[in-house]
Amino acid sequence: MSNISSDVIRGYNDTMILFLLWEQPSYGYEISKQIKSLSEEKYIIKETTLYSAFTRMEKNGYIESFSSDENGGKRRTYYRITDEGRQYYRDKCAEWQLTKDVIENFIRNDI
Amino acid sequence: MSNISSDVIRGYNDTMILFLLWEQPSYGYEISKQIKSLSEEKYIIKETTLYSAFTRMEKNGYIESFSSDENGGKRRTYYRITDEGRQYYRDKCAEWQLTKDVIENFIRNDI
DNA sequence: TGTCGTACTACGCCTGTCGTAGTAAATGTA
DNA sequence: TACATTTACTACGACAGGCGTAGTACGACA
């Protein structure tokens, strides 16, 4: 209970991350906090899941990384969404509508 | 496009199957046809996925199997949902609401 | 000086899905 | 009657994404 099964979310972690990168670049730790707060604490992404998603999506060309060297703070790896990433995100959103409709045919709340 | 990614559905195949077993026992081939028609052809479960779901769920005590020996037709393995299976199904339905709400915070349809 | 929060990387296991292949009985078609 | 198709599975092994565990290292704060 309480916890969301990772199988459900599987395949949508990437989508969540891309959503958060839509407006401006960000980095691991911040993304993870944003997912937590946007989901109202209902979903907390695991660190390893998050960073492996970054690696995968960079390889797929959906995001690109750069380092925040200049300023004083600790060194971070930022990620920026690419045009391909935006298109992928749009496709996933469309797919989500389909999927949701399909699954809801098999869900009952009256029992 | 067009096809629903299996990652999304992952974890809900079991739920769909239990939904279809709710009223009466059934067997592989029939379940697969029902999933296809109930989803309006949008989701077609793979045979291997289906049968491995049966095996898994029987091991977990969510369903139990029996053979249709008597009548003339071909021998089939029927599955019947158990009380545990009913409870599991209810939990998954509740979880679905949660999950849906979480994911929808990260979906846009205006872009 | 030590603890806590931040920001990662590496390694390897686990689970569910799926591709490929094969078997075999029942049913439909020529 | 011969053959193809549909029905109804089983076996095997690969793969991808998630995750547990562990470790590193820097900065802030007390």
XYZ file of C-alpha atoms (C1' of nucleotides) in Angstrom:
282
model
C 0.000 0.000 0.000
C 0.933 3.659 0.161
C 3.834 3.059 -2.187
C 3.441 3.183 -5.903
C 4.695 0.086 -7.605
C 7.663 0.786 -9.770
C 6.300 -1.327 -12.563
C 3.531 1.120 -13.108
C 5.782 4.088 -13.244
C 8.286 2.213 -15.375
C 8.528 3.946 -18.673
C 7.182 7.187 -17.249
C 10.193 8.185 -15.227
C 11.733 9.518 -18.402
C 8.580 11.444 -19.144
C 8.538 13.054 -15.703
C 12.137 14.105 -16.028
C 11.587 15.602 -19.465
C 8.576 17.489 -18.153
C 10.766 19.074 -15.502
C 13.475 19.943 -18.014
C 10.980 21.515 -20.392
C 11.382 25.089 -19.165
C 14.989 25.074 -18.053
C 17.958 22.788 -17.470
C 18.325 21.079 -14.143
C 20.318 18.390 -12.359
C 19.780 15.189 -10.441
C 19.196 16.291 -6.942
C 16.858 19.104 -7.894
C 14.850 16.917 -10.250
C 14.378 14.342 -7.524
C 13.108 16.962 -5.103
C 10.753 18.366 -7.710
C 9.318 14.945 -8.475
C 8.733 14.436 -4.790
C 6.990 17.751 -4.281
C 5.007 17.737 -7.526
C 3.692 14.305 -6.671
C 2.858 15.512 -3.171
C 5.314 13.084 -1.623
C 3.531 10.187 -3.280
C 6.402 9.249 -5.512
C 10.059 9.416 -4.637
C 12.378 8.419 -7.425
C 15.374 6.321 -6.449
C 18.747 7.900 -7.075
C 20.012 5.037 -9.170
C 16.872 5.075 -11.263
C 17.221 8.780 -11.849
C 20.855 8.791 -12.841
C 20.483 5.781 -15.067
C 17.596 7.539 -16.760
C 19.880 10.501 -17.428
C 22.506 8.257 -18.970
C 19.979 6.443 -21.105
C 18.255 9.583 -22.310
C 21.504 11.292 -23.152
C 22.503 8.275 -25.205
C 19.140 8.444 -26.957
C 19.611 12.117 -27.683
C 16.696 13.334 -25.580
C 18.859 15.405 -23.272
C 22.388 16.797 -23.250
C 24.636 17.505 -20.315
C 26.935 20.342 -19.318
C 28.874 21.182 -16.189
C 28.309 24.083 -13.863
C 31.972 24.930 -13.382
C 32.006 28.719 -12.930
C 30.099 29.571 -9.751
C 31.352 28.736 -6.283
C 28.933 25.923 -5.372
C 29.608 22.263 -5.722
C 30.143 20.959 -9.239
C 27.008 19.585 -10.823
C 26.013 17.994 -14.082
C 23.113 19.838 -15.639
C 20.868 18.420 -18.306
C 19.065 20.262 -21.045
C 16.205 18.841 -23.123
C 16.805 18.561 -26.868
C 14.326 18.919 -29.712
C 14.261 15.163 -29.983
C 13.521 15.014 -26.274
C 10.619 17.413 -26.682
C 9.185 15.296 -29.447
C 9.616 12.152 -27.404
C 7.853 13.824 -24.495
C 4.927 14.815 -26.730
C 4.656 11.266 -28.003
C 4.640 9.876 -24.475
C 1.895 12.273 -23.466
C -0.221 11.121 -26.386
C 0.540 7.518 -25.550
C -0.443 8.135 -21.956
C -3.972 9.083 -22.981
C -4.313 5.872 -24.950
C -2.867 3.748 -22.197
C -4.994 5.324 -19.538
C -8.132 4.654 -21.545
C -7.146 1.054 -22.088
C -6.325 0.347 -18.471
C -9.444 2.028 -17.177
C -11.569 -0.490 -19.008
C -10.186 -3.044 -16.571
C -10.487 -1.051 -13.374
C -13.432 -1.105 -11.001
C -13.896 1.063 -7.977
C -17.225 -0.279 -6.840
C -16.095 -3.516 -5.284
C 3.267 5.300 -32.219
C -0.056 3.464 -32.389
C 1.300 0.731 -30.160
C 1.180 0.936 -26.433
C 4.559 0.536 -24.865
C 4.758 -2.547 -22.757
C 6.548 -0.690 -20.001
C 3.453 1.276 -19.279
C 1.255 -1.724 -19.124
C 3.844 -3.651 -17.161
C 2.364 -4.481 -13.824
C -1.176 -4.040 -15.083
C -1.393 -7.156 -17.167
C -2.121 -9.070 -13.994
C -4.823 -6.600 -13.111
C -6.489 -6.942 -16.492
C -6.478 -10.701 -16.251
C -7.963 -10.661 -12.750
C -10.653 -8.285 -13.929
C -11.667 -10.786 -16.594
C -11.651 -13.663 -14.127
C -13.761 -11.759 -11.630
C -17.131 -13.134 -12.765
C -16.146 -16.567 -13.997
C -13.132 -18.761 -14.711
C -11.517 -18.559 -18.091
C -8.435 -19.693 -19.999
C -5.576 -18.222 -21.990
C -6.939 -17.934 -25.456
C -10.255 -16.488 -24.356
C -8.626 -13.980 -22.012
C -6.384 -12.764 -24.780
C -9.333 -12.238 -27.102
C -11.236 -10.416 -24.381
C -8.342 -8.082 -23.686
C -8.137 -7.326 -27.358
C -11.831 -6.581 -27.724
C -12.264 -4.727 -24.426
C -9.370 -2.467 -25.349
C -10.883 -1.949 -28.772
C -7.942 -3.599 -30.461
C -5.573 -1.095 -28.874
C -3.798 -3.626 -26.738
C -2.953 -7.163 -27.693
C -1.257 -9.155 -25.001
C 1.562 -11.430 -26.130
C 0.999 -15.124 -25.559
C 4.188 -15.579 -23.581
C 3.350 -12.622 -21.404
C -0.092 -13.995 -20.716
C 0.955 -17.508 -19.828
C 3.812 -16.360 -17.667
C 1.360 -14.117 -15.846
C -0.815 -17.164 -15.166
C 2.140 -19.065 -13.760
C 3.230 -16.177 -11.597
C -0.228 -15.442 -10.261
C -0.907 -19.054 -9.476
C 2.343 -19.201 -7.525
C 1.286 -16.055 -5.678
C -2.086 -17.575 -4.869
C -4.139 -15.061 -6.849
C -5.588 -17.673 -9.161
C -5.933 -21.443 -9.243
C -6.091 -23.739 -12.214
C -8.200 -26.717 -13.182
C -8.601 -28.747 -16.346
C -11.624 -28.971 -18.559
C -11.493 -32.697 -19.175
C -15.137 -33.756 -19.546
C -16.620 -32.046 -22.612
C -15.548 -32.855 -26.162
C -13.519 -29.760 -26.958
C -9.794 -29.475 -26.722
C -8.253 -29.756 -23.305
C -7.762 -26.372 -21.686
C -6.401 -25.055 -18.451
C -8.930 -22.841 -16.775
C -8.111 -20.333 -14.081
C -10.292 -19.186 -11.238
C -9.639 -16.088 -9.138
C -9.073 -16.674 -5.411
C -10.013 -14.452 -2.487
C -6.416 -13.329 -2.323
C -6.601 -12.513 -5.998
C -9.721 -10.426 -5.444
C -7.995 -8.482 -2.719
C -4.925 -7.991 -4.848
C -7.118 -6.711 -7.659
C -8.817 -4.222 -5.334
C -5.442 -2.976 -4.142
C -4.218 -2.535 -7.684
C -7.323 -0.542 -8.562
C -6.715 1.764 -5.626
C -3.067 2.049 -6.575
C -4.054 2.888 -10.113
C -5.921 5.983 -8.965
C -2.875 7.155 -7.079
C -0.515 6.435 -9.923
C -2.727 8.085 -12.473
C -2.899 11.242 -10.381
C 0.848 11.299 -9.945
C 1.657 10.794 -13.609
C -0.892 13.338 -14.754
C 0.993 16.037 -12.906
C 3.746 15.485 -15.430
C 1.671 15.297 -18.588
C 0.815 18.208 -20.847
C -1.488 18.123 -23.794
C -1.159 21.741 -24.826
C 2.228 21.597 -26.490
C 36.153 18.202 14.386
C 32.409 15.738 13.165
C 27.873 15.300 11.282
C 24.599 16.292 7.808
C 23.071 17.472 3.270
C 24.400 17.603 -1.474
C 25.803 15.271 -5.784
C 26.984 11.895 -7.724
C 29.377 6.755 -9.762
C 29.907 1.643 -9.912
C 28.317 -2.952 -9.751
C 25.298 -6.427 -10.118
C 20.676 -8.628 -9.148
C 15.670 -9.101 -10.157
C 11.369 -9.000 -12.547
C 8.220 -8.790 -16.267
C 8.051 -8.720 -21.125
C 8.908 -10.686 -25.399
C 11.150 -13.105 -29.522
C 11.613 -17.501 -31.344
C 10.373 -22.056 -31.731
C 7.912 -26.126 -31.318
C 3.834 -29.321 -30.266
C -0.686 -30.999 -31.006
C -5.656 -31.366 -31.219
C -9.868 -29.392 -33.378
C -12.019 -27.055 -37.039
C -12.658 -25.236 -41.601
C -11.959 -25.618 -46.671
C -11.193 -27.632 -51.131
C -10.039 -37.084 -47.786
C -6.044 -33.869 -47.615
C -4.367 -29.722 -46.076
C -4.466 -25.177 -43.857
C -5.846 -22.597 -40.154
C -7.222 -21.798 -35.582
C -6.958 -23.024 -30.968
C -4.178 -23.897 -26.834
C -0.562 -24.160 -25.070
C 5.108 -25.074 -23.304
C 10.159 -24.142 -23.259
C 14.110 -21.320 -23.446
C 16.662 -17.503 -23.187
C 17.531 -12.451 -23.996
C 16.727 -7.768 -22.579
C 15.603 -3.383 -20.311
C 14.495 -0.652 -16.482
C 14.418 -0.364 -11.637
C 16.748 -0.875 -7.459
C 19.767 -2.397 -3.386
C 24.164 -1.688 -1.665
C 28.239 0.673 -1.355
C 31.430 4.128 -1.826
C 33.354 8.895 -2.933
C 33.755 13.712 -2.163
C 32.705 18.422 -1.384
C 30.477 22.211 1.369
C 27.889 24.047 5.294
C 26.979 24.204 10.022
C 27.590 23.502 15.069
